[in-house]
Amino acid sequence: GIDCQEGSRMCCRQEFFVDFREIGWHDWIIQPEGYAMNFCIGQCPLHVAGMPGIAASFHTAVLNLLKANTAAGTAGGGSCCVPTARRPLSLLYYDRDSNIVKTDIPDMVVEACGCS
Amino acid sequence: PKAGGQCPACGGPTLELESQRELLLHLAKRSILDKLHLSQRPTLNRPVSRAALRTALQRLHGVPQGALPEDNREQECEIISFAETGLSTINQTRLDFRFSSDRTAGDREVQQASLMFFVQLPSNTTWTLKVRVLVLGPHNTNLTLATQYLLEVDASGWHQLLLGPEAQAAYSQGHLTLELVPEGQVAQSSVSLGGTAHRPFVAARVRVGGKHRIHRR
């Protein structure tokens, strides 16, 4: 996947760090001190639908579909900039009975973005 | 992009940066609370001392990495519950553990639970301890004995007692009471149990959300 730079317009991953102290959650979340939520933003014109990042073969398949469809009229539907790789977030926090809970929340951090 | 511009992704009007940041922080909070199955952030009514926290964490066995259950709807977590010392006398110590959450008791499954307690013993002493597991009766009125364990303690320090299915079931229901009853001749005054940095606690490995999957199957 691609990380957004200043002025990026194509589909990319925008880093976004959530500091738990800044949102006043540092009293009940023991570890970590924050987390990189990140999100996907940018355009996905049809010629980059299935853009590689991690799906090169899918990209080829979509291009072939487009050729076939273009030959028979315009291909419907759009392609969106979506997470293509995510990883879990390990949290250590107090629940409302002041129990200490350690858990891994799946799919919490967006690692890469690509075009659907 | 600056306020008043056009969003590169959807073509709609863009938010000015501060509102965008507010929106993203709101989404981040919502995302964490949803994944923890909490309707709102917990308000802490019984703060835990840093010393007790540090001691307990040294004992928390990490969830083996990569142990994420194959189904995202199931989540495994480790929980440490510090005891509220219930009514205790010189001859017995009662420990109450509470574990309520926004989730219904039905969809959490205790995989393993152990009582961890700290004892200061005079040297060359063996102390026999009976641990009684008390559970609420059918109409949630009085506590009844579910099972009990006999433990020989012959050294000062931390001790672990693996708790069986009765205690696990009580913990799954949100309330576990243990009674520590010393047996034998050792004078109780010479034995000290716990202390601020050595509060007894239950360490449990819990799977949440699994019941629905089993139920669905």
mmCIF file of C-alpha atoms in Angstrom:
data_model
loop_
_atom_site.group_PDB
_atom_site.id
_atom_site.type_symbol
_atom_site.label_atom_id
_atom_site.label_comp_id
_atom_site.label_asym_id
_atom_site.label_seq_id
_atom_site.Cartn_x
_atom_site.Cartn_y
_atom_site.Cartn_z
ATOM 1 C CA GLY A 1 0.000 0.000 0.000
ATOM 2 C CA ILE A 2 0.964 3.670 -0.309
ATOM 3 C CA ASP A 3 1.192 6.236 2.518
ATOM 4 C CA CYS A 4 -0.434 9.612 1.825
ATOM 5 C CA GLN A 5 1.939 12.484 1.161
ATOM 6 C CA GLU A 6 1.044 16.182 1.096
ATOM 7 C CA GLY A 7 -1.530 16.689 -1.661
ATOM 8 C CA SER A 8 -1.918 12.970 -2.538
ATOM 9 C CA ARG A 9 -5.105 12.457 -4.540
ATOM 10 C CA MET A 10 -4.862 8.750 -5.314
ATOM 11 C CA CYS A 11 -5.919 6.075 -2.804
ATOM 12 C CA CYS A 12 -3.425 5.948 0.071
ATOM 13 C CA ARG A 13 -3.139 5.321 3.846
ATOM 14 C CA GLN A 14 -3.409 8.420 6.067
ATOM 15 C CA GLU A 15 -1.569 7.999 9.390
ATOM 16 C CA PHE A 16 -3.669 9.077 12.394
ATOM 17 C CA PHE A 17 -2.438 8.562 15.977
ATOM 18 C CA VAL A 18 -4.978 8.590 18.835
ATOM 19 C CA ASP A 19 -3.285 9.654 22.100
ATOM 20 C CA PHE A 20 -5.335 8.213 24.986
ATOM 21 C CA ARG A 21 -4.170 10.998 27.323
ATOM 22 C CA GLU A 22 -5.424 13.597 24.836
ATOM 23 C CA ILE A 23 -8.908 12.018 24.832
ATOM 24 C CA GLY A 24 -8.882 11.523 28.622
ATOM 25 C CA TRP A 25 -8.833 7.730 28.476
ATOM 26 C CA HIS A 26 -5.376 7.213 30.031
ATOM 27 C CA ASP A 27 -6.950 6.530 33.457
ATOM 28 C CA TRP A 28 -8.729 3.346 32.357
ATOM 29 C CA ILE A 29 -6.462 2.190 29.495
ATOM 30 C CA ILE A 30 -3.237 1.081 31.167
ATOM 31 C CA GLN A 31 -1.318 0.136 27.997
ATOM 32 C CA PRO A 32 -0.586 1.279 25.285
ATOM 33 C CA GLU A 33 -0.501 5.103 25.485
ATOM 34 C CA GLY A 34 -2.344 5.447 22.213
ATOM 35 C CA TYR A 35 -2.824 3.736 18.876
ATOM 36 C CA ALA A 36 -2.300 4.422 15.214
ATOM 37 C CA MET A 37 -5.872 4.187 13.927
ATOM 38 C CA ASN A 38 -4.976 5.262 10.305
ATOM 39 C CA PHE A 39 -7.575 5.454 7.529
ATOM 40 C CA CYS A 40 -7.826 5.168 3.751
ATOM 41 C CA ILE A 41 -8.516 8.177 1.555
ATOM 42 C CA GLY A 42 -8.145 9.132 -2.120
ATOM 43 C CA GLN A 43 -9.538 8.386 -5.547
ATOM 44 C CA CYS A 44 -9.831 5.047 -7.301
ATOM 45 C CA PRO A 45 -10.372 5.703 -11.030
ATOM 46 C CA LEU A 46 -11.408 2.539 -12.851
ATOM 47 C CA HIS A 47 -8.034 1.992 -14.467
ATOM 48 C CA VAL A 48 -6.486 1.410 -11.026
ATOM 49 C CA ALA A 49 -9.369 -0.665 -9.620
ATOM 50 C CA GLY A 50 -7.841 -3.579 -7.706
ATOM 51 C CA MET A 51 -4.638 -1.493 -7.525
ATOM 52 C CA PRO A 52 -1.747 -3.668 -6.379
ATOM 53 C CA GLY A 53 -0.581 -2.703 -2.932
ATOM 54 C CA ILE A 54 -1.081 -6.378 -2.249
ATOM 55 C CA ALA A 55 -3.413 -7.501 -5.034
ATOM 56 C CA ALA A 56 -1.522 -7.281 -8.345
ATOM 57 C CA SER A 57 -3.177 -10.355 -9.832
ATOM 58 C CA PHE A 58 -6.593 -8.993 -8.889
ATOM 59 C CA HIS A 59 -5.650 -5.758 -10.669
ATOM 60 C CA THR A 60 -4.960 -7.665 -13.897
ATOM 61 C CA ALA A 61 -8.240 -9.501 -13.580
ATOM 62 C CA VAL A 62 -10.141 -6.254 -13.188
ATOM 63 C CA LEU A 63 -8.355 -4.696 -16.177
ATOM 64 C CA ASN A 64 -9.339 -7.661 -18.331
ATOM 65 C CA LEU A 65 -12.924 -7.306 -17.125
ATOM 66 C CA LEU A 66 -12.835 -3.627 -18.002
ATOM 67 C CA LYS A 67 -11.563 -4.343 -21.532
ATOM 68 C CA ALA A 68 -14.280 -6.901 -22.008
ATOM 69 C CA ASN A 69 -16.956 -4.587 -20.619
ATOM 70 C CA THR A 70 -15.686 -1.516 -22.439
ATOM 71 C CA ALA A 71 -15.973 -3.459 -25.655
ATOM 72 C CA ALA A 72 -19.588 -4.148 -24.707
ATOM 73 C CA GLY A 73 -20.545 -0.717 -23.302
ATOM 74 C CA THR A 74 -19.321 1.014 -20.138
ATOM 75 C CA ALA A 75 -18.395 -0.979 -17.026
ATOM 76 C CA GLY A 76 -20.796 -0.120 -14.183
ATOM 77 C CA GLY A 77 -19.905 0.629 -10.566
ATOM 78 C CA GLY A 78 -17.035 2.508 -8.951
ATOM 79 C CA SER A 79 -13.960 1.395 -7.056
ATOM 80 C CA CYS A 80 -13.385 2.567 -3.464
ATOM 81 C CA CYS A 81 -10.247 3.182 -1.401
ATOM 82 C CA VAL A 82 -10.434 0.552 1.364
ATOM 83 C CA PRO A 83 -8.155 -1.114 3.949
ATOM 84 C CA THR A 84 -6.406 -4.122 2.400
ATOM 85 C CA ALA A 85 -4.332 -5.104 5.465
ATOM 86 C CA ARG A 86 -5.058 -4.598 9.178
ATOM 87 C CA ARG A 87 -3.523 -5.848 12.417
ATOM 88 C CA PRO A 88 -4.792 -6.377 15.982
ATOM 89 C CA LEU A 89 -4.368 -3.950 18.867
ATOM 90 C CA SER A 90 -3.306 -5.340 22.284
ATOM 91 C CA LEU A 91 -5.006 -3.456 25.110
ATOM 92 C CA LEU A 92 -4.583 -3.594 28.889
ATOM 93 C CA TYR A 93 -7.429 -1.756 30.615
ATOM 94 C CA TYR A 94 -9.605 -1.543 33.742
ATOM 95 C CA ASP A 95 -13.225 -2.617 33.447
ATOM 96 C CA ARG A 96 -15.906 -0.990 35.565
ATOM 97 C CA ASP A 97 -15.218 -3.327 38.502
ATOM 98 C CA SER A 98 -11.553 -2.318 38.353
ATOM 99 C CA ASN A 99 -10.602 -5.739 37.020
ATOM 100 C CA ILE A 100 -7.537 -5.613 34.790
ATOM 101 C CA VAL A 101 -8.333 -6.981 31.332
ATOM 102 C CA LYS A 102 -5.735 -7.851 28.685
ATOM 103 C CA THR A 103 -7.105 -8.515 25.242
ATOM 104 C CA ASP A 104 -6.144 -8.420 21.549
ATOM 105 C CA ILE A 105 -8.726 -6.584 19.447
ATOM 106 C CA PRO A 106 -8.551 -7.940 15.895
ATOM 107 C CA ASP A 107 -8.391 -5.677 12.816
ATOM 108 C CA MET A 108 -7.952 -2.421 14.717
ATOM 109 C CA VAL A 109 -4.969 -0.862 12.910
ATOM 110 C CA VAL A 110 -5.106 -0.147 9.157
ATOM 111 C CA GLU A 111 -1.746 -1.149 7.695
ATOM 112 C CA ALA A 112 -2.381 -0.759 3.953
ATOM 113 C CA CYS A 113 -5.026 0.659 1.603
ATOM 114 C CA GLY A 114 -5.972 -0.278 -1.926
ATOM 115 C CA CYS A 115 -8.777 0.069 -4.472
ATOM 116 C CA SER A 116 -11.670 -2.376 -4.321
ATOM 117 C CA PRO B 1 -7.494 19.668 1.788
ATOM 118 C CA LYS B 2 -8.553 23.145 2.910
ATOM 119 C CA ALA B 3 -12.087 23.842 4.099
ATOM 120 C CA GLY B 4 -14.487 24.589 1.245
ATOM 121 C CA GLY B 5 -12.455 22.366 -1.128
ATOM 122 C CA GLN B 6 -13.711 19.125 -2.603
ATOM 123 C CA CYS B 7 -13.104 15.773 -0.929
ATOM 124 C CA PRO B 8 -10.762 13.721 -3.177
ATOM 125 C CA ALA B 9 -12.488 10.510 -2.269
ATOM 126 C CA CYS B 10 -16.201 11.266 -2.440
ATOM 127 C CA GLY B 11 -16.317 14.691 -4.104
ATOM 128 C CA GLY B 12 -18.394 16.079 -1.205
ATOM 129 C CA PRO B 13 -17.515 19.284 0.663
ATOM 130 C CA THR B 14 -14.461 18.879 2.924
ATOM 131 C CA LEU B 15 -14.477 19.422 6.664
ATOM 132 C CA GLU B 16 -12.079 22.018 8.010
ATOM 133 C CA LEU B 17 -9.210 20.276 9.773
ATOM 134 C CA GLU B 18 -10.374 20.705 13.405
ATOM 135 C CA SER B 19 -13.821 19.189 12.709
ATOM 136 C CA GLN B 20 -12.158 16.392 10.759
ATOM 137 C CA ARG B 21 -9.939 15.652 13.766
ATOM 138 C CA GLU B 22 -12.929 15.695 16.124
ATOM 139 C CA LEU B 23 -14.755 13.285 13.832
ATOM 140 C CA LEU B 24 -11.778 10.916 13.649
ATOM 141 C CA LEU B 25 -11.291 10.911 17.437
ATOM 142 C CA HIS B 26 -14.990 10.174 17.868
ATOM 143 C CA LEU B 27 -14.699 7.283 15.389
ATOM 144 C CA ALA B 28 -11.627 5.943 17.207
ATOM 145 C CA LYS B 29 -13.435 5.986 20.584
ATOM 146 C CA ARG B 30 -16.521 4.326 19.088
ATOM 147 C CA SER B 31 -14.397 1.682 17.403
ATOM 148 C CA ILE B 32 -12.576 0.739 20.641
ATOM 149 C CA LEU B 33 -15.759 0.643 22.754
ATOM 150 C CA ASP B 34 -17.593 -1.447 20.140
ATOM 151 C CA LYS B 35 -14.747 -3.962 19.892
ATOM 152 C CA LEU B 36 -14.617 -4.221 23.716
ATOM 153 C CA HIS B 37 -18.426 -4.637 23.775
ATOM 154 C CA LEU B 38 -18.759 -1.619 26.059
ATOM 155 C CA SER B 39 -21.572 0.898 25.699
ATOM 156 C CA GLN B 40 -19.465 3.637 27.308
ATOM 157 C CA ARG B 41 -16.009 4.021 28.853
ATOM 158 C CA PRO B 42 -15.807 2.485 32.357
ATOM 159 C CA THR B 43 -15.835 4.803 35.378
ATOM 160 C CA LEU B 44 -13.349 3.417 37.900
ATOM 161 C CA ASN B 45 -15.001 3.056 41.307
ATOM 162 C CA ARG B 46 -12.247 1.062 43.064
ATOM 163 C CA PRO B 47 -8.832 2.345 41.983
ATOM 164 C CA VAL B 48 -6.010 -0.197 42.168
ATOM 165 C CA SER B 49 -2.637 0.822 43.608
ATOM 166 C CA ARG B 50 0.274 0.899 41.147
ATOM 167 C CA ALA B 51 2.118 -1.555 43.417
ATOM 168 C CA ALA B 52 -0.712 -4.115 43.285
ATOM 169 C CA LEU B 53 -1.033 -3.561 39.511
ATOM 170 C CA ARG B 54 2.682 -4.086 38.930
ATOM 171 C CA THR B 55 2.775 -7.215 41.119
ATOM 172 C CA ALA B 56 -0.250 -8.729 39.403
ATOM 173 C CA LEU B 57 1.025 -7.991 35.903
ATOM 174 C CA GLN B 58 4.257 -9.794 36.691
ATOM 175 C CA ARG B 59 2.110 -12.831 37.160
ATOM 176 C CA LEU B 60 -0.230 -12.403 34.253
ATOM 177 C CA HIS B 61 0.664 -15.114 31.739
ATOM 178 C CA GLY B 62 0.590 -13.417 28.297
ATOM 179 C CA VAL B 63 -1.978 -14.761 25.863
ATOM 180 C CA PRO B 64 0.300 -16.796 23.533
ATOM 181 C CA GLN B 65 0.950 -14.534 20.507
ATOM 182 C CA GLY B 66 -0.999 -15.411 17.408
ATOM 183 C CA ALA B 67 -3.535 -17.052 19.677
ATOM 184 C CA LEU B 68 -6.288 -14.963 18.135
ATOM 185 C CA PRO B 69 -9.306 -17.227 17.698
ATOM 186 C CA GLU B 70 -9.995 -17.978 14.027
ATOM 187 C CA ASP B 71 -13.366 -16.295 14.266
ATOM 188 C CA ASN B 72 -13.243 -12.543 14.917
ATOM 189 C CA ARG B 73 -16.542 -12.765 16.737
ATOM 190 C CA GLU B 74 -14.700 -14.717 19.442
ATOM 191 C CA GLN B 75 -12.163 -12.784 21.432
ATOM 192 C CA GLU B 76 -9.913 -14.163 24.127
ATOM 193 C CA CYS B 77 -8.812 -12.027 27.049
ATOM 194 C CA GLU B 78 -6.953 -12.340 30.317
ATOM 195 C CA ILE B 79 -8.608 -10.806 33.376
ATOM 196 C CA ILE B 80 -7.187 -10.021 36.801
ATOM 197 C CA SER B 81 -9.769 -9.421 39.516
ATOM 198 C CA PHE B 82 -8.585 -8.066 42.822
ATOM 199 C CA ALA B 83 -10.487 -9.327 45.843
ATOM 200 C CA GLU B 84 -12.788 -7.165 47.855
ATOM 201 C CA THR B 85 -12.190 -8.576 51.321
ATOM 202 C CA GLY B 86 -15.641 -9.541 52.494
ATOM 203 C CA LEU B 87 -16.543 -10.255 56.072
ATOM 204 C CA SER B 88 -13.492 -11.807 57.641
ATOM 205 C CA THR B 89 -12.702 -13.023 61.129
ATOM 206 C CA ILE B 90 -9.521 -14.252 62.756
ATOM 207 C CA ASN B 91 -10.495 -17.744 61.646
ATOM 208 C CA GLN B 92 -11.371 -17.050 58.058
ATOM 209 C CA THR B 93 -10.900 -14.556 55.258
ATOM 210 C CA ARG B 94 -13.629 -14.053 52.701
ATOM 211 C CA LEU B 95 -12.681 -12.778 49.240
ATOM 212 C CA ASP B 96 -15.311 -11.420 46.834
ATOM 213 C CA PHE B 97 -14.531 -11.106 43.119
ATOM 214 C CA ARG B 98 -16.890 -9.233 40.805
ATOM 215 C CA PHE B 99 -16.846 -9.386 37.066
ATOM 216 C CA SER B 100 -19.786 -7.668 35.476
ATOM 217 C CA SER B 101 -19.720 -6.191 32.019
ATOM 218 C CA ASP B 102 -22.069 -4.825 29.415
ATOM 219 C CA ARG B 103 -22.192 -8.283 27.966
ATOM 220 C CA THR B 104 -24.608 -10.921 29.184
ATOM 221 C CA ALA B 105 -23.007 -13.633 31.289
ATOM 222 C CA GLY B 106 -24.074 -16.171 28.700
ATOM 223 C CA ASP B 107 -21.530 -15.220 26.105
ATOM 224 C CA ARG B 108 -18.331 -15.476 28.089
ATOM 225 C CA GLU B 109 -16.599 -18.734 28.800
ATOM 226 C CA VAL B 110 -13.901 -19.015 31.477
ATOM 227 C CA GLN B 111 -11.155 -21.191 30.009
ATOM 228 C CA GLN B 112 -8.953 -21.187 33.102
ATOM 229 C CA ALA B 113 -8.943 -19.431 36.508
ATOM 230 C CA SER B 114 -6.402 -19.398 39.346
ATOM 231 C CA LEU B 115 -6.374 -17.795 42.786
ATOM 232 C CA MET B 116 -3.075 -16.030 43.493
ATOM 233 C CA PHE B 117 -2.403 -15.105 47.127
ATOM 234 C CA PHE B 118 0.605 -13.944 49.133
ATOM 235 C CA VAL B 119 1.436 -15.409 52.563
ATOM 236 C CA GLN B 120 4.055 -14.340 55.115
ATOM 237 C CA LEU B 121 4.884 -17.394 57.267
ATOM 238 C CA PRO B 122 7.314 -17.833 60.196
ATOM 239 C CA SER B 123 10.312 -19.940 59.041
ATOM 240 C CA ASN B 124 10.084 -23.745 59.126
ATOM 241 C CA THR B 125 6.293 -23.616 59.348
ATOM 242 C CA THR B 126 3.757 -25.514 57.293
ATOM 243 C CA TRP B 127 0.339 -23.936 57.134
ATOM 244 C CA THR B 128 -2.744 -25.880 56.041
ATOM 245 C CA LEU B 129 -5.338 -23.771 54.307
ATOM 246 C CA LYS B 130 -8.838 -24.755 53.262
ATOM 247 C CA VAL B 131 -10.218 -22.745 50.304
ATOM 248 C CA ARG B 132 -14.014 -22.936 50.086
ATOM 249 C CA VAL B 133 -15.815 -21.907 46.890
ATOM 250 C CA LEU B 134 -19.168 -20.290 47.738
ATOM 251 C CA VAL B 135 -21.795 -19.635 45.089
ATOM 252 C CA LEU B 136 -25.108 -17.819 45.178
ATOM 253 C CA GLY B 137 -28.101 -20.087 45.708
ATOM 254 C CA PRO B 138 -30.755 -20.608 43.010
ATOM 255 C CA HIS B 139 -32.663 -17.483 44.026
ATOM 256 C CA ASN B 140 -29.477 -15.417 44.362
ATOM 257 C CA THR B 141 -30.116 -15.057 48.084
ATOM 258 C CA ASN B 142 -27.552 -16.855 50.185
ATOM 259 C CA LEU B 143 -24.134 -18.318 49.528
ATOM 260 C CA THR B 144 -23.787 -22.113 49.498
ATOM 261 C CA LEU B 145 -20.639 -24.235 49.467
ATOM 262 C CA ALA B 146 -19.925 -25.514 45.928
ATOM 263 C CA THR B 147 -16.559 -27.179 46.539
ATOM 264 C CA GLN B 148 -13.399 -26.775 48.627
ATOM 265 C CA TYR B 149 -9.649 -27.336 48.323
ATOM 266 C CA LEU B 150 -7.050 -28.156 50.965
ATOM 267 C CA LEU B 151 -3.642 -26.533 50.477
ATOM 268 C CA GLU B 152 -0.345 -27.069 52.299
ATOM 269 C CA VAL B 153 1.700 -23.847 52.331
ATOM 270 C CA ASP B 154 5.282 -24.276 53.565
ATOM 271 C CA ALA B 155 6.994 -21.067 52.422
ATOM 272 C CA SER B 156 6.345 -17.333 52.369
ATOM 273 C CA GLY B 157 5.611 -15.729 49.015
ATOM 274 C CA TRP B 158 3.021 -16.008 46.247
ATOM 275 C CA HIS B 159 0.968 -19.168 45.879
ATOM 276 C CA GLN B 160 -1.317 -20.234 43.041
ATOM 277 C CA LEU B 161 -4.404 -22.432 43.281
ATOM 278 C CA LEU B 162 -5.962 -23.612 40.009
ATOM 279 C CA LEU B 163 -9.740 -23.252 40.386
ATOM 280 C CA GLY B 164 -12.096 -25.921 39.066
ATOM 281 C CA PRO B 165 -15.329 -25.805 37.088
ATOM 282 C CA GLU B 166 -17.541 -24.662 39.972
ATOM 283 C CA ALA B 167 -15.441 -21.536 40.543
ATOM 284 C CA GLN B 168 -15.149 -20.939 36.789
ATOM 285 C CA ALA B 169 -18.920 -21.148 36.424
ATOM 286 C CA ALA B 170 -19.453 -18.709 39.310
ATOM 287 C CA TYR B 171 -16.916 -16.325 37.783
ATOM 288 C CA SER B 172 -18.651 -16.562 34.417
ATOM 289 C CA GLN B 173 -21.851 -15.482 36.180
ATOM 290 C CA GLY B 174 -20.034 -12.388 37.463
ATOM 291 C CA HIS B 175 -19.575 -13.089 41.180
ATOM 292 C CA LEU B 176 -17.142 -15.488 42.883
ATOM 293 C CA THR B 177 -16.680 -15.769 46.670
ATOM 294 C CA LEU B 178 -13.771 -17.676 48.178
ATOM 295 C CA GLU B 179 -13.275 -18.323 51.867
ATOM 296 C CA LEU B 180 -9.756 -19.016 53.169
ATOM 297 C CA VAL B 181 -10.003 -21.048 56.394
ATOM 298 C CA PRO B 182 -6.691 -21.888 58.103
ATOM 299 C CA GLU B 183 -6.526 -25.410 59.534
ATOM 300 C CA GLY B 184 -4.132 -26.925 62.064
ATOM 301 C CA GLN B 185 -2.128 -25.510 64.944
ATOM 302 C CA VAL B 186 -0.269 -22.539 63.466
ATOM 303 C CA ALA B 187 -1.228 -19.419 65.417
ATOM 304 C CA GLN B 188 -3.113 -17.132 63.037
ATOM 305 C CA SER B 189 -1.445 -14.063 64.472
ATOM 306 C CA SER B 190 1.907 -15.277 63.086
ATOM 307 C CA VAL B 191 0.549 -15.549 59.510
ATOM 308 C CA SER B 192 -0.179 -12.520 57.316
ATOM 309 C CA LEU B 193 -2.168 -12.812 54.110
ATOM 310 C CA GLY B 194 -1.853 -10.179 51.380
ATOM 311 C CA GLY B 195 -1.151 -6.512 51.989
ATOM 312 C CA THR B 196 -1.444 -3.396 49.751
ATOM 313 C CA ALA B 197 1.108 -4.530 47.207
ATOM 314 C CA HIS B 198 0.148 -8.167 47.669
ATOM 315 C CA ARG B 199 -3.617 -8.147 47.282
ATOM 316 C CA PRO B 200 -4.963 -11.602 46.464
ATOM 317 C CA PHE B 201 -6.435 -11.823 42.950
ATOM 318 C CA VAL B 202 -7.984 -14.236 40.493
ATOM 319 C CA ALA B 203 -6.299 -14.474 37.089
ATOM 320 C CA ALA B 204 -8.661 -15.854 34.448
ATOM 321 C CA ARG B 205 -8.492 -16.551 30.746
ATOM 322 C CA VAL B 206 -11.909 -15.827 29.236
ATOM 323 C CA ARG B 207 -13.310 -16.315 25.760
ATOM 324 C CA VAL B 208 -16.065 -13.852 24.897
ATOM 325 C CA GLY B 209 -18.610 -14.189 22.115
ATOM 326 C CA GLY B 210 -17.889 -17.892 21.662
ATOM 327 C CA LYS B 211 -21.224 -19.067 23.048
ATOM 328 C CA HIS B 212 -23.144 -17.397 20.212
ATOM 329 C CA ARG B 213 -21.012 -19.232 17.673
ATOM 330 C CA ILE B 214 -21.539 -22.593 19.426
ATOM 331 C CA HIS B 215 -25.216 -21.771 19.863
ATOM 332 C CA ARG B 216 -25.516 -20.862 16.178
ATOM 333 C CA ARG B 217 -23.851 -24.085 15.124
#
